Tab-separated table of N, CA and C in Angstrom:
chain	number	residue	atom	x	y	z
A	914	MET	N	0.815	-1.197	0.012
A	914	MET	CA	0.010	-0.005	-0.008
A	914	MET	C	0.885	1.259	0.022
A	915	ALA	N	1.927	1.203	0.765
A	915	ALA	CA	2.830	2.333	0.826
A	915	ALA	C	3.514	2.628	-0.519
A	916	ARG	N	3.845	1.597	-1.250
A	916	ARG	CA	4.609	1.777	-2.506
A	916	ARG	C	3.682	2.177	-3.638
A	917	GLU	N	2.400	1.763	-3.590
A	917	GLU	CA	1.509	2.088	-4.726
A	917	GLU	C	0.137	2.409	-4.170
A	918	PRO	N	0.047	3.581	-3.572
A	918	PRO	CA	-1.281	3.939	-2.911
A	918	PRO	C	-2.462	3.984	-3.897
A	919	ALA	N	-2.170	4.451	-5.075
A	919	ALA	CA	-3.323	4.601	-6.085
A	919	ALA	C	-3.832	3.172	-6.442
A	920	SER	N	-2.887	2.213	-6.603
A	920	SER	CA	-3.271	0.863	-6.939
A	920	SER	C	-4.059	0.154	-5.726
A	921	ALA	N	-3.573	0.478	-4.550
A	921	ALA	CA	-4.201	-0.049	-3.306
A	921	ALA	C	-5.582	0.563	-3.161
A	922	GLU	N	-5.760	1.812	-3.366
A	922	GLU	CA	-7.057	2.401	-3.314
A	922	GLU	C	-8.049	1.789	-4.374
A	923	ALA	N	-7.517	1.603	-5.588
A	923	ALA	CA	-8.346	0.987	-6.623
A	923	ALA	C	-8.790	-0.444	-6.256
A	924	ALA	N	-7.879	-1.109	-5.705
A	924	ALA	CA	-8.172	-2.557	-5.217
A	924	ALA	C	-9.195	-2.588	-4.144
A	925	LEU	N	-9.096	-1.592	-3.213
A	925	LEU	CA	-10.092	-1.589	-2.144
A	925	LEU	C	-11.460	-1.194	-2.679
A	926	GLU	N	-11.525	-0.301	-3.655
A	926	GLU	CA	-12.820	0.012	-4.294
A	926	GLU	C	-13.448	-1.127	-4.984
A	927	ARG	N	-12.646	-1.870	-5.683
A	927	ARG	CA	-13.090	-3.081	-6.434
A	927	ARG	C	-13.525	-4.128	-5.452
A	928	LEU	N	-12.789	-4.319	-4.361
A	928	LEU	CA	-13.188	-5.322	-3.346
A	928	LEU	C	-14.499	-4.918	-2.685
A	929	GLY	N	-14.607	-3.586	-2.484
A	929	GLY	CA	-15.893	-3.139	-1.869
A	929	GLY	C	-17.073	-3.380	-2.825
A	930	ASP	N	-16.910	-3.205	-4.092
A	930	ASP	CA	-17.957	-3.561	-5.070
A	930	ASP	C	-18.270	-5.018	-5.027
A	931	VAL	N	-17.308	-5.819	-4.999
A	931	VAL	CA	-17.498	-7.326	-4.948
A	931	VAL	C	-18.276	-7.744	-3.646
A	932	LEU	N	-17.860	-7.134	-2.563
A	932	LEU	CA	-18.549	-7.443	-1.322
A	932	LEU	C	-19.958	-6.942	-1.319
A	933	ARG	N	-20.178	-5.652	-1.831
A	933	ARG	CA	-21.564	-5.168	-1.812
A	933	ARG	C	-22.495	-6.074	-2.632
A	934	TYR	N	-22.026	-6.556	-3.770
A	934	TYR	CA	-22.818	-7.469	-4.569
A	934	TYR	C	-23.192	-8.740	-3.779
A	935	ALA	N	-22.190	-9.303	-3.158
A	935	ALA	CA	-22.351	-10.530	-2.390
A	935	ALA	C	-23.306	-10.302	-1.198
A	936	LEU	N	-23.091	-9.280	-0.511
A	936	LEU	CA	-24.072	-8.899	0.627
A	936	LEU	C	-25.459	-8.623	0.136
A	937	ARG	N	-25.603	-7.928	-0.962
A	937	ARG	CA	-26.985	-7.756	-1.542
A	937	ARG	C	-27.687	-9.055	-1.878
A	938	VAL	N	-26.964	-9.937	-2.564
A	938	VAL	CA	-27.509	-11.097	-2.996
A	938	VAL	C	-27.975	-11.955	-1.763
A	939	GLN	N	-27.095	-11.923	-0.752
A	939	GLN	CA	-27.441	-12.727	0.500
A	939	GLN	C	-28.523	-12.040	1.289
A	940	SER	N	-28.485	-10.729	1.481
A	940	SER	CA	-29.402	-10.086	2.338
A	940	SER	C	-30.824	-10.044	1.676
A	941	GLU	N	-30.884	-9.963	0.332
A	941	GLU	CA	-32.200	-10.003	-0.320
A	941	GLU	C	-32.574	-11.418	-0.685
A	942	ARG	N	-31.768	-12.375	-0.349
A	942	ARG	CA	-32.026	-13.778	-0.630
A	942	ARG	C	-32.393	-14.026	-2.092
A	943	LEU	N	-31.507	-13.438	-2.947
A	943	LEU	CA	-31.737	-13.543	-4.387
A	943	LEU	C	-31.182	-14.839	-4.898
A	944	ASP	N	-32.040	-15.610	-5.538
A	944	ASP	CA	-31.583	-16.811	-6.284
A	944	ASP	C	-31.109	-16.481	-7.637
A	945	GLU	N	-31.782	-15.417	-8.215
A	945	GLU	CA	-31.442	-15.082	-9.630
A	945	GLU	C	-31.163	-13.591	-9.697
A	946	VAL	N	-30.414	-13.218	-10.647
A	946	VAL	CA	-30.056	-11.804	-10.941
A	946	VAL	C	-30.000	-11.648	-12.476
A	947	ARG	N	-29.906	-10.391	-12.892
A	947	ARG	CA	-29.758	-10.163	-14.330
A	947	ARG	C	-28.241	-10.496	-14.615
A	948	LEU	N	-28.056	-11.045	-15.813
A	948	LEU	CA	-26.678	-11.437	-16.258
A	948	LEU	C	-25.774	-10.110	-16.138
A	949	ARG	N	-26.276	-9.024	-16.385
A	949	ARG	CA	-25.497	-7.751	-16.277
A	949	ARG	C	-24.847	-7.632	-14.898
A	950	GLU	N	-25.576	-8.039	-13.818
A	950	GLU	CA	-25.053	-7.893	-12.436
A	950	GLU	C	-23.922	-8.990	-12.228
A	951	GLU	N	-24.213	-10.169	-12.665
A	951	GLU	CA	-23.222	-11.259	-12.595
A	951	GLU	C	-21.960	-10.940	-13.358
A	952	TRP	N	-22.212	-10.396	-14.566
A	952	TRP	CA	-21.149	-10.029	-15.474
A	952	TRP	C	-20.236	-8.968	-14.824
A	953	GLY	N	-20.841	-7.984	-14.201
A	953	GLY	CA	-20.093	-6.940	-13.470
A	953	GLY	C	-19.312	-7.472	-12.370
A	954	PHE	N	-19.897	-8.443	-11.590
A	954	PHE	CA	-19.220	-9.080	-10.521
A	954	PHE	C	-18.023	-9.823	-11.001
A	955	VAL	N	-18.138	-10.585	-12.070
A	955	VAL	CA	-17.057	-11.335	-12.669
A	955	VAL	C	-15.894	-10.322	-13.157
A	956	ASP	N	-16.337	-9.282	-13.816
A	956	ASP	CA	-15.380	-8.295	-14.250
A	956	ASP	C	-14.609	-7.717	-13.072
A	957	ARG	N	-15.246	-7.329	-12.036
A	957	ARG	CA	-14.550	-6.749	-10.876
A	957	ARG	C	-13.634	-7.840	-10.204
A	958	TYR	N	-14.133	-9.057	-10.134
A	958	TYR	CA	-13.312	-10.146	-9.539
A	958	TYR	C	-12.028	-10.279	-10.435
A	959	LEU	N	-12.145	-10.290	-11.752
A	959	LEU	CA	-10.975	-10.472	-12.630
A	959	LEU	C	-10.065	-9.226	-12.485
A	960	SER	N	-10.595	-8.064	-12.288
A	960	SER	CA	-9.679	-6.919	-12.108
A	960	SER	C	-8.929	-7.084	-10.838
A	961	LEU	N	-9.515	-7.617	-9.807
A	961	LEU	CA	-8.737	-7.867	-8.529
A	961	LEU	C	-7.653	-8.894	-8.779
A	962	GLU	N	-7.965	-9.970	-9.472
A	962	GLU	CA	-6.990	-10.995	-9.786
A	962	GLU	C	-5.851	-10.389	-10.656
A	963	ARG	N	-6.237	-9.455	-11.525
A	963	ARG	CA	-5.257	-8.930	-12.381
A	963	ARG	C	-4.262	-8.099	-11.562
A	964	LEU	N	-4.717	-7.466	-10.488
A	964	LEU	CA	-3.787	-6.777	-9.572
A	964	LEU	C	-2.761	-7.664	-8.992
A	965	ARG	N	-3.144	-8.903	-8.686
A	965	ARG	CA	-2.277	-9.915	-8.149
A	965	ARG	C	-1.393	-10.536	-9.195
A	966	LEU	N	-1.937	-10.844	-10.365
A	966	LEU	CA	-1.243	-11.601	-11.334
A	966	LEU	C	-0.608	-10.772	-12.459
A	967	GLY	N	-1.048	-9.506	-12.513
A	967	GLY	CA	-0.486	-8.628	-13.527
A	967	GLY	C	-0.813	-9.157	-14.943
A	968	ASP	N	0.180	-8.975	-15.842
A	968	ASP	CA	-0.010	-9.320	-17.242
A	968	ASP	C	-0.186	-10.806	-17.472
A	969	ARG	N	0.087	-11.621	-16.447
A	969	ARG	CA	-0.022	-12.964	-16.589
A	969	ARG	C	-1.466	-13.459	-16.752
A	970	LEU	N	-2.427	-12.639	-16.337
A	970	LEU	CA	-3.844	-12.887	-16.544
A	970	LEU	C	-4.478	-12.086	-17.649
A	971	ARG	N	-4.813	-12.805	-18.755
A	971	ARG	CA	-5.507	-12.106	-19.868
A	971	ARG	C	-6.932	-12.715	-19.933
A	972	SER	N	-7.864	-11.768	-20.030
A	972	SER	CA	-9.283	-12.184	-19.956
A	972	SER	C	-10.102	-11.403	-20.991
A	973	GLN	N	-11.216	-12.109	-21.455
A	973	GLN	CA	-12.098	-11.497	-22.357
A	973	GLN	C	-13.491	-11.856	-21.849
A	974	LEU	N	-14.469	-10.921	-21.933
A	974	LEU	CA	-15.822	-11.144	-21.627
A	974	LEU	C	-16.581	-10.845	-22.901
A	975	GLU	N	-17.296	-11.867	-23.437
A	975	GLU	CA	-18.028	-11.672	-24.758
A	975	GLU	C	-19.464	-12.109	-24.516
A	976	ALA	N	-20.427	-11.209	-24.813
A	976	ALA	CA	-21.887	-11.530	-24.673
A	976	ALA	C	-22.534	-11.140	-26.029
A	977	ASP	N	-23.444	-12.015	-26.389
A	977	ASP	CA	-24.334	-11.685	-27.543
A	977	ASP	C	-25.224	-10.534	-27.152
A	978	GLU	N	-25.596	-9.676	-28.100
A	978	GLU	CA	-26.336	-8.474	-27.860
A	978	GLU	C	-27.764	-8.872	-27.247
A	979	GLY	N	-28.125	-8.119	-26.258
A	979	GLY	CA	-29.435	-8.300	-25.637
A	979	GLY	C	-29.398	-9.252	-24.510
A	980	LEU	N	-28.369	-10.018	-24.291
A	980	LEU	CA	-28.312	-11.041	-23.286
A	980	LEU	C	-28.055	-10.574	-21.854
A	981	LEU	N	-27.535	-9.353	-21.681
A	981	LEU	CA	-27.230	-8.901	-20.331
A	981	LEU	C	-28.410	-8.658	-19.437
A	982	ASP	N	-29.606	-8.648	-20.081
A	982	ASP	CA	-30.855	-8.546	-19.199
A	982	ASP	C	-31.454	-9.967	-18.944
A	983	ALA	N	-30.764	-11.007	-19.400
A	983	ALA	CA	-31.254	-12.348	-19.137
A	983	ALA	C	-31.131	-12.653	-17.581
A	984	ILE	N	-31.994	-13.517	-17.138
A	984	ILE	CA	-31.965	-13.966	-15.737
A	984	ILE	C	-31.091	-15.129	-15.604
A	985	VAL	N	-30.189	-15.054	-14.567
A	985	VAL	CA	-29.255	-16.145	-14.336
A	985	VAL	C	-29.153	-16.417	-12.818
A	986	PRO	N	-28.726	-17.599	-12.388
A	986	PRO	CA	-28.485	-17.752	-10.978
A	986	PRO	C	-27.384	-16.914	-10.437
A	987	ALA	N	-27.585	-16.262	-9.271
A	987	ALA	CA	-26.526	-15.532	-8.656
A	987	ALA	C	-25.345	-16.404	-8.374
A	988	PHE	N	-24.140	-15.911	-8.525
A	988	PHE	CA	-22.917	-16.636	-8.349
A	988	PHE	C	-22.752	-17.877	-9.190
A	989	SER	N	-23.223	-17.736	-10.444
A	989	SER	CA	-23.133	-18.878	-11.369
A	989	SER	C	-21.837	-18.820	-12.211
A	990	LEU	N	-21.316	-17.643	-12.392
A	990	LEU	CA	-20.094	-17.481	-13.242
A	990	LEU	C	-18.811	-17.409	-12.387
A	991	GLN	N	-18.818	-16.554	-11.349
A	991	GLN	CA	-17.570	-16.276	-10.685
A	991	GLN	C	-16.872	-17.475	-10.086
A	992	PRO	N	-17.468	-18.514	-9.586
A	992	PRO	CA	-16.764	-19.716	-9.145
A	992	PRO	C	-16.041	-20.412	-10.262
A	993	LEU	N	-16.710	-20.386	-11.498
A	993	LEU	CA	-16.048	-21.003	-12.665
A	993	LEU	C	-14.798	-20.204	-13.028
A	994	VAL	N	-14.908	-18.891	-13.039
A	994	VAL	CA	-13.745	-18.030	-13.346
A	994	VAL	C	-12.645	-18.194	-12.304
A	995	GLU	N	-13.082	-18.272	-11.054
A	995	GLU	CA	-12.051	-18.516	-9.972
A	995	GLU	C	-11.349	-19.791	-10.168
A	996	ASN	N	-12.076	-20.905	-10.508
A	996	ASN	CA	-11.406	-22.122	-10.798
A	996	ASN	C	-10.333	-21.955	-11.926
A	997	ALA	N	-10.757	-21.271	-12.912
A	997	ALA	CA	-9.849	-21.072	-14.109
A	997	ALA	C	-8.564	-20.363	-13.700
A	998	VAL	N	-8.781	-19.307	-12.877
A	998	VAL	CA	-7.590	-18.510	-12.356
A	998	VAL	C	-6.752	-19.396	-11.507
A	999	ARG	N	-7.399	-20.038	-10.589
A	999	ARG	CA	-6.620	-20.857	-9.582
A	999	ARG	C	-5.867	-22.081	-10.153
A	1000	HIS	N	-6.567	-22.775	-11.142
A	1000	HIS	CA	-5.977	-23.968	-11.677
A	1000	HIS	C	-5.205	-23.866	-12.971
A	1001	ALA	N	-5.548	-22.865	-13.798
A	1001	ALA	CA	-4.909	-22.764	-15.159
A	1001	ALA	C	-4.017	-21.523	-15.229
A	1002	ILE	N	-4.243	-20.485	-14.548
A	1002	ILE	CA	-3.509	-19.221	-14.826
A	1002	ILE	C	-2.431	-19.045	-13.744
A	1003	ALA	N	-2.846	-19.026	-12.493
A	1003	ALA	CA	-1.924	-18.715	-11.395
A	1003	ALA	C	-0.695	-19.564	-11.270
A	1004	PRO	N	-0.860	-20.982	-11.498
A	1004	PRO	CA	0.285	-21.814	-11.300
A	1004	PRO	C	1.363	-21.701	-12.391
A	1005	ARG	N	1.016	-21.154	-13.528
A	1005	ARG	CA	1.881	-21.051	-14.667
A	1005	ARG	C	2.658	-19.819	-14.713
A	1006	ALA	N	3.989	-19.878	-14.877
A	1006	ALA	CA	4.835	-18.711	-14.914
A	1006	ALA	C	4.435	-17.733	-15.973
A	1007	GLY	N	3.974	-18.211	-17.100
A	1007	GLY	CA	3.499	-17.349	-18.211
A	1007	GLY	C	2.058	-16.933	-18.108
A	1008	GLY	N	1.351	-17.401	-17.063
A	1008	GLY	CA	-0.096	-17.158	-16.889
A	1008	GLY	C	-0.872	-17.735	-17.990
A	1009	GLY	N	-1.902	-17.042	-18.394
A	1009	GLY	CA	-2.765	-17.596	-19.408
A	1009	GLY	C	-3.969	-16.702	-19.678
A	1010	ARG	N	-4.877	-17.315	-20.431
A	1010	ARG	CA	-6.029	-16.573	-20.916
A	1010	ARG	C	-7.341	-17.289	-20.493
A	1011	ILE	N	-8.283	-16.423	-20.195
A	1011	ILE	CA	-9.661	-16.877	-19.807
A	1011	ILE	C	-10.627	-16.082	-20.717
A	1012	VAL	N	-11.597	-16.918	-21.284
A	1012	VAL	CA	-12.639	-16.273	-22.052
A	1012	VAL	C	-13.991	-16.553	-21.365
A	1013	VAL	N	-14.793	-15.631	-21.031
A	1013	VAL	CA	-16.121	-15.795	-20.485
A	1013	VAL	C	-17.072	-15.347	-21.586
A	1014	SER	N	-18.051	-16.211	-21.863
A	1014	SER	CA	-18.932	-15.868	-22.982
A	1014	SER	C	-20.436	-16.163	-22.565
A	1015	ALA	N	-21.350	-15.455	-23.178
A	1015	ALA	CA	-22.782	-15.608	-23.044
A	1015	ALA	C	-23.312	-15.633	-24.481
A	1016	ARG	N	-23.952	-16.774	-24.758
A	1016	ARG	CA	-24.499	-16.899	-26.146
A	1016	ARG	C	-25.949	-17.400	-26.068
A	1017	ARG	N	-26.651	-17.064	-27.144
A	1017	ARG	CA	-28.072	-17.530	-27.204
A	1017	ARG	C	-28.060	-18.810	-28.086
A	1018	ALA	N	-28.710	-19.774	-27.737
A	1018	ALA	CA	-28.900	-21.047	-28.552
A	1018	ALA	C	-30.346	-21.342	-28.541
A	1019	GLY	N	-31.106	-20.723	-29.421
A	1019	GLY	CA	-32.558	-20.870	-29.508
A	1019	GLY	C	-33.167	-20.275	-28.306
A	1020	SER	N	-33.870	-21.070	-27.477
A	1020	SER	CA	-34.491	-20.623	-26.272
A	1020	SER	C	-33.617	-20.867	-25.014
A	1021	ARG	N	-32.342	-21.094	-25.262
A	1021	ARG	CA	-31.421	-21.400	-24.207
A	1021	ARG	C	-30.330	-20.338	-24.062
A	1022	LEU	N	-29.857	-20.107	-22.841
A	1022	LEU	CA	-28.686	-19.238	-22.596
A	1022	LEU	C	-27.492	-20.189	-22.320
A	1023	VAL	N	-26.426	-19.887	-22.999
A	1023	VAL	CA	-25.247	-20.701	-22.752
A	1023	VAL	C	-24.102	-19.806	-22.217
A	1024	LEU	N	-23.739	-20.004	-21.017
A	1024	LEU	CA	-22.554	-19.313	-20.402
A	1024	LEU	C	-21.388	-20.231	-20.358
A	1025	ALA	N	-20.205	-19.761	-20.755
A	1025	ALA	CA	-19.070	-20.604	-20.774
A	1025	ALA	C	-17.871	-19.864	-20.293
A	1026	VAL	N	-17.017	-20.607	-19.520
A	1026	VAL	CA	-15.758	-20.067	-18.985
A	1026	VAL	C	-14.720	-21.068	-19.542
A	1027	GLU	N	-13.789	-20.528	-20.356
A	1027	GLU	CA	-12.730	-21.376	-20.920
A	1027	GLU	C	-11.381	-20.818	-20.577
A	1028	ASP	N	-10.401	-21.741	-20.420
A	1028	ASP	CA	-9.037	-21.287	-20.221
A	1028	ASP	C	-8.108	-21.980	-21.187
A	1029	ASP	N	-6.867	-21.524	-21.244
A	1029	ASP	CA	-5.880	-22.102	-22.165
A	1029	ASP	C	-4.871	-22.942	-21.402
A	1030	GLY	N	-5.225	-23.492	-20.315
A	1030	GLY	CA	-4.411	-24.302	-19.547
A	1030	GLY	C	-3.882	-25.519	-20.340
A	1031	ALA	N	-2.895	-26.254	-19.840
A	1031	ALA	CA	-2.315	-27.385	-20.573
A	1031	ALA	C	-3.447	-28.421	-20.797
A	1032	PRO	N	-3.384	-29.075	-22.019
A	1032	PRO	CA	-4.412	-29.973	-22.443
A	1032	PRO	C	-4.592	-31.095	-21.402
A	1033	ALA	N	-3.612	-31.518	-20.740
A	1033	ALA	CA	-3.697	-32.567	-19.705
A	1033	ALA	C	-4.632	-32.111	-18.566
A	1034	GLU	N	-4.705	-30.829	-18.318
A	1034	GLU	CA	-5.600	-30.281	-17.322
A	1034	GLU	C	-7.091	-30.413	-17.660
A	1035	ALA	N	-7.367	-30.595	-18.945
A	1035	ALA	CA	-8.702	-30.607	-19.442
A	1035	ALA	C	-9.392	-31.978	-19.358
A	1036	GLY	N	-8.629	-32.950	-19.001
A	1036	GLY	CA	-9.231	-34.314	-18.774
A	1036	GLY	C	-9.319	-35.057	-20.131
A	1037	ALA	N	-9.514	-36.331	-20.064
A	1037	ALA	CA	-9.573	-37.143	-21.270
A	1037	ALA	C	-11.007	-37.334	-21.657
A	1038	GLY	N	-11.238	-37.336	-22.935
A	1038	GLY	CA	-12.656	-37.614	-23.405
A	1038	GLY	C	-13.670	-36.637	-22.992
A	1039	GLY	N	-13.236	-35.369	-22.696
A	1039	GLY	CA	-14.205	-34.283	-22.331
A	1039	GLY	C	-14.663	-34.336	-20.916
A	1040	ASP	N	-14.106	-35.232	-20.089
A	1040	ASP	CA	-14.511	-35.349	-18.720
A	1040	ASP	C	-13.687	-34.287	-17.840
A	1041	ALA	N	-14.339	-33.816	-16.789
A	1041	ALA	CA	-13.614	-32.867	-15.858
A	1041	ALA	C	-12.523	-33.681	-15.157
A	1042	PRO	N	-11.355	-33.098	-15.022
A	1042	PRO	CA	-10.301	-33.711	-14.226
A	1042	PRO	C	-10.660	-33.651	-12.759
A	1043	PRO	N	-10.226	-34.681	-11.992
A	1043	PRO	CA	-10.563	-34.770	-10.559
A	1043	PRO	C	-10.263	-33.489	-9.754
A	1044	ARG	N	-9.177	-32.792	-10.069
A	1044	ARG	CA	-8.934	-31.661	-9.277
A	1044	ARG	C	-9.865	-30.520	-9.482
A	1045	ARG	N	-10.639	-30.582	-10.601
A	1045	ARG	CA	-11.567	-29.456	-10.885
A	1045	ARG	C	-12.974	-29.891	-10.532
A	1046	ALA	N	-13.166	-31.043	-10.005
A	1046	ALA	CA	-14.559	-31.547	-9.750
A	1046	ALA	C	-14.834	-31.251	-8.217
A	1047	GLY	N	-14.487	-30.097	-7.756
A	1047	GLY	CA	-14.617	-29.747	-6.380
A	1047	GLY	C	-15.954	-29.174	-5.964
A	1048	ILE	N	-15.913	-28.533	-4.868
A	1048	ILE	CA	-17.176	-28.056	-4.208
A	1048	ILE	C	-17.844	-27.036	-5.155
A	1049	GLY	N	-17.111	-26.132	-5.767
A	1049	GLY	CA	-17.714	-25.049	-6.612
A	1049	GLY	C	-18.594	-25.629	-7.689
A	1050	LEU	N	-18.103	-26.610	-8.403
A	1050	LEU	CA	-18.832	-27.163	-9.556
A	1050	LEU	C	-20.029	-27.960	-8.961
A	1051	ARG	N	-19.846	-28.655	-7.875
A	1051	ARG	CA	-21.003	-29.429	-7.264
A	1051	ARG	C	-22.122	-28.477	-6.814
A	1052	LEU	N	-21.685	-27.332	-6.177
A	1052	LEU	CA	-22.746	-26.343	-5.668
A	1052	LEU	C	-23.422	-25.728	-6.821
A	1053	ILE	N	-22.742	-25.435	-7.954
A	1053	ILE	CA	-23.450	-24.849	-9.089
A	1053	ILE	C	-24.400	-25.875	-9.656
A	1054	ARG	N	-24.006	-27.094	-9.844
A	1054	ARG	CA	-24.918	-28.096	-10.360
A	1054	ARG	C	-26.142	-28.281	-9.426
A	1055	GLU	N	-25.959	-28.301	-8.159
A	1055	GLU	CA	-27.034	-28.454	-7.197
A	1055	GLU	C	-28.040	-27.171	-7.347
A	1056	ARG	N	-27.513	-26.011	-7.440
A	1056	ARG	CA	-28.367	-24.830	-7.533
A	1056	ARG	C	-29.101	-24.784	-8.805
A	1057	LEU	N	-28.444	-25.206	-9.945
A	1057	LEU	CA	-29.141	-25.310	-11.285
A	1057	LEU	C	-30.308	-26.329	-11.147
A	1058	ALA	N	-30.073	-27.486	-10.543
A	1058	ALA	CA	-31.130	-28.486	-10.367
A	1058	ALA	C	-32.296	-27.968	-9.553
A	1059	ALA	N	-31.981	-27.218	-8.459
A	1059	ALA	CA	-33.001	-26.687	-7.558
A	1059	ALA	C	-33.847	-25.635	-8.290
A	1060	LEU	N	-33.179	-24.780	-9.109
A	1060	LEU	CA	-33.873	-23.712	-9.749
A	1060	LEU	C	-34.593	-24.125	-11.044
A	1061	TYR	N	-33.989	-25.046	-11.799
A	1061	TYR	CA	-34.535	-25.306	-13.129
A	1061	TYR	C	-34.781	-26.804	-13.432
A	1062	GLY	N	-34.452	-27.691	-12.444
A	1062	GLY	CA	-34.645	-29.105	-12.719
A	1062	GLY	C	-33.738	-29.534	-13.829
A	1063	GLU	N	-34.295	-30.396	-14.710
A	1063	GLU	CA	-33.499	-30.918	-15.871
A	1063	GLU	C	-33.318	-29.972	-17.019
A	1064	ALA	N	-33.986	-28.766	-16.818
A	1064	ALA	CA	-33.882	-27.755	-17.934
A	1064	ALA	C	-32.578	-26.953	-17.979
A	1065	ALA	N	-31.673	-27.255	-16.970
A	1065	ALA	CA	-30.355	-26.597	-16.962
A	1065	ALA	C	-29.258	-27.612	-16.697
A	1066	SER	N	-28.079	-27.234	-17.029
A	1066	SER	CA	-26.956	-28.166	-16.799
A	1066	SER	C	-25.625	-27.384	-16.650
A	1067	LEU	N	-24.678	-28.082	-16.129
A	1067	LEU	CA	-23.311	-27.596	-16.074
A	1067	LEU	C	-22.476	-28.786	-16.651
A	1068	ASP	N	-21.827	-28.545	-17.743
A	1068	ASP	CA	-20.957	-29.504	-18.417
A	1068	ASP	C	-19.536	-28.991	-18.455
A	1069	THR	N	-18.640	-29.912	-18.293
A	1069	THR	CA	-17.155	-29.586	-18.313
A	1069	THR	C	-16.456	-30.441	-19.344
A	1070	GLY	N	-15.333	-29.930	-19.752
A	1070	GLY	CA	-14.547	-30.623	-20.770
A	1070	GLY	C	-13.380	-29.797	-21.308
A	1071	ARG	N	-12.931	-30.237	-22.434
A	1071	ARG	CA	-11.907	-29.554	-23.095
A	1071	ARG	C	-12.264	-28.171	-23.723
A	1072	SER	N	-11.481	-27.183	-23.570
A	1072	SER	CA	-11.734	-25.867	-24.087
A	1072	SER	C	-11.212	-25.785	-25.592
A	1073	THR	N	-11.809	-24.930	-26.323
A	1073	THR	CA	-11.319	-24.675	-27.691
A	1073	THR	C	-9.956	-23.940	-27.589
A	1074	LEU	N	-9.677	-23.395	-26.419
A	1074	LEU	CA	-8.417	-22.697	-26.181
A	1074	LEU	C	-7.307	-23.691	-25.798
A	1075	GLY	N	-7.720	-24.913	-25.587
A	1075	GLY	CA	-6.725	-25.924	-25.291
A	1075	GLY	C	-6.696	-26.415	-23.878
A	1076	GLY	N	-7.466	-25.734	-22.950
A	1076	GLY	CA	-7.544	-26.096	-21.551
A	1076	GLY	C	-8.833	-26.631	-21.184
A	1077	PHE	N	-9.410	-26.029	-20.152
A	1077	PHE	CA	-10.678	-26.499	-19.515
A	1077	PHE	C	-11.836	-25.636	-19.922
A	1078	ARG	N	-12.960	-26.182	-20.010
A	1078	ARG	CA	-14.185	-25.399	-20.286
A	1078	ARG	C	-15.326	-25.869	-19.383
A	1079	ALA	N	-15.976	-24.911	-18.788
A	1079	ALA	CA	-17.219	-25.174	-17.986
A	1079	ALA	C	-18.333	-24.426	-18.690
A	1080	THR	N	-19.417	-25.149	-18.972
A	1080	THR	CA	-20.578	-24.529	-19.692
A	1080	THR	C	-21.897	-24.738	-18.933
A	1081	VAL	N	-22.477	-23.585	-18.581
A	1081	VAL	CA	-23.828	-23.573	-17.961
A	1081	VAL	C	-24.905	-23.274	-19.048
A	1082	THR	N	-25.866	-24.148	-19.144
A	1082	THR	CA	-26.886	-23.982	-20.120
A	1082	THR	C	-28.203	-24.003	-19.346
A	1083	LEU	N	-29.026	-22.886	-19.581
A	1083	LEU	CA	-30.294	-22.749	-18.818
A	1083	LEU	C	-31.354	-22.059	-19.692
A	1084	PRO	N	-32.598	-22.210	-19.275
A	1084	PRO	CA	-33.638	-21.524	-20.095
A	1084	PRO	C	-33.366	-20.048	-20.131
A	1085	LEU	N	-33.623	-19.454	-21.297
A	1085	LEU	CA	-33.438	-18.057	-21.554
A	1085	LEU	C	-34.659	-17.312	-21.174
A	1086	SER	N	-34.588	-16.368	-20.180
A	1086	SER	CA	-35.657	-15.530	-19.771
A	1086	SER	C	-35.164	-14.158	-19.428
A	1087	GLY	N	-35.972	-13.166	-19.767
A	1087	GLY	CA	-35.610	-11.770	-19.387
A	1087	GLY	C	-34.762	-11.061	-20.449
A	1088	ALA	N	-34.214	-11.750	-21.441
A	1088	ALA	CA	-33.392	-11.116	-22.425
A	1088	ALA	C	-34.244	-10.503	-23.534
A	1089	GLN	N	-33.670	-9.660	-24.289
A	1089	GLN	CA	-34.305	-9.059	-25.449
A	1089	GLN	C	-34.420	-10.129	-26.559
A	1090	LYS	N	-35.465	-9.975	-27.383
A	1090	LYS	CA	-35.601	-10.847	-28.509
A	1090	LYS	C	-34.436	-10.740	-29.513
A	1091	SER	N	-34.152	-11.796	-30.203
A	1091	SER	CA	-33.070	-11.819	-31.222
A	1091	SER	C	-33.488	-10.778	-32.324
A	1092	PRO	N	-32.530	-10.054	-32.853
A	1092	PRO	CA	-32.833	-9.228	-33.949
A	1092	PRO	C	-33.276	-10.043	-35.158
A	1093	ALA	N	-34.225	-9.581	-35.947
A	1093	ALA	CA	-34.751	-10.374	-37.075
A	1093	ALA	C	-33.837	-10.369	-38.227
């Protein structure tokens, strides 16, 4: 803090934003939020991690037009991003890349978090590696089942970037109609 007070102040502001979101979701007992809120939460989380990892963390957030108003489970993306940072980016001297995307697939919303970790980290045959099958993934699967039953899923496997991919698919609601 003494060496870089401006960076420390920015970090505290971002941390405050992250905590305010978490407290609001908890205090209002929100199961679902607009993707815009979850997206902002993930963006602030990544900015905090970027302070720690510097240029070693490269990230992209890509959303199809009109999807930021879609309804999603609160805390559905951040644990997936945290897993990518923790398992694929932080341990590597050269860091890596994470891509978070939101796409429309007919009447479904597809949220994906991909990293460029080593191919061995992505598991064989598209299955999640044991070290990534932790509590975060289990809790997301349980929440999806509680909120949407069989209409939603969390799938894991190999990323198009070469590493790990986690994909949440759920019914699309609250988003703007596709342009004609």
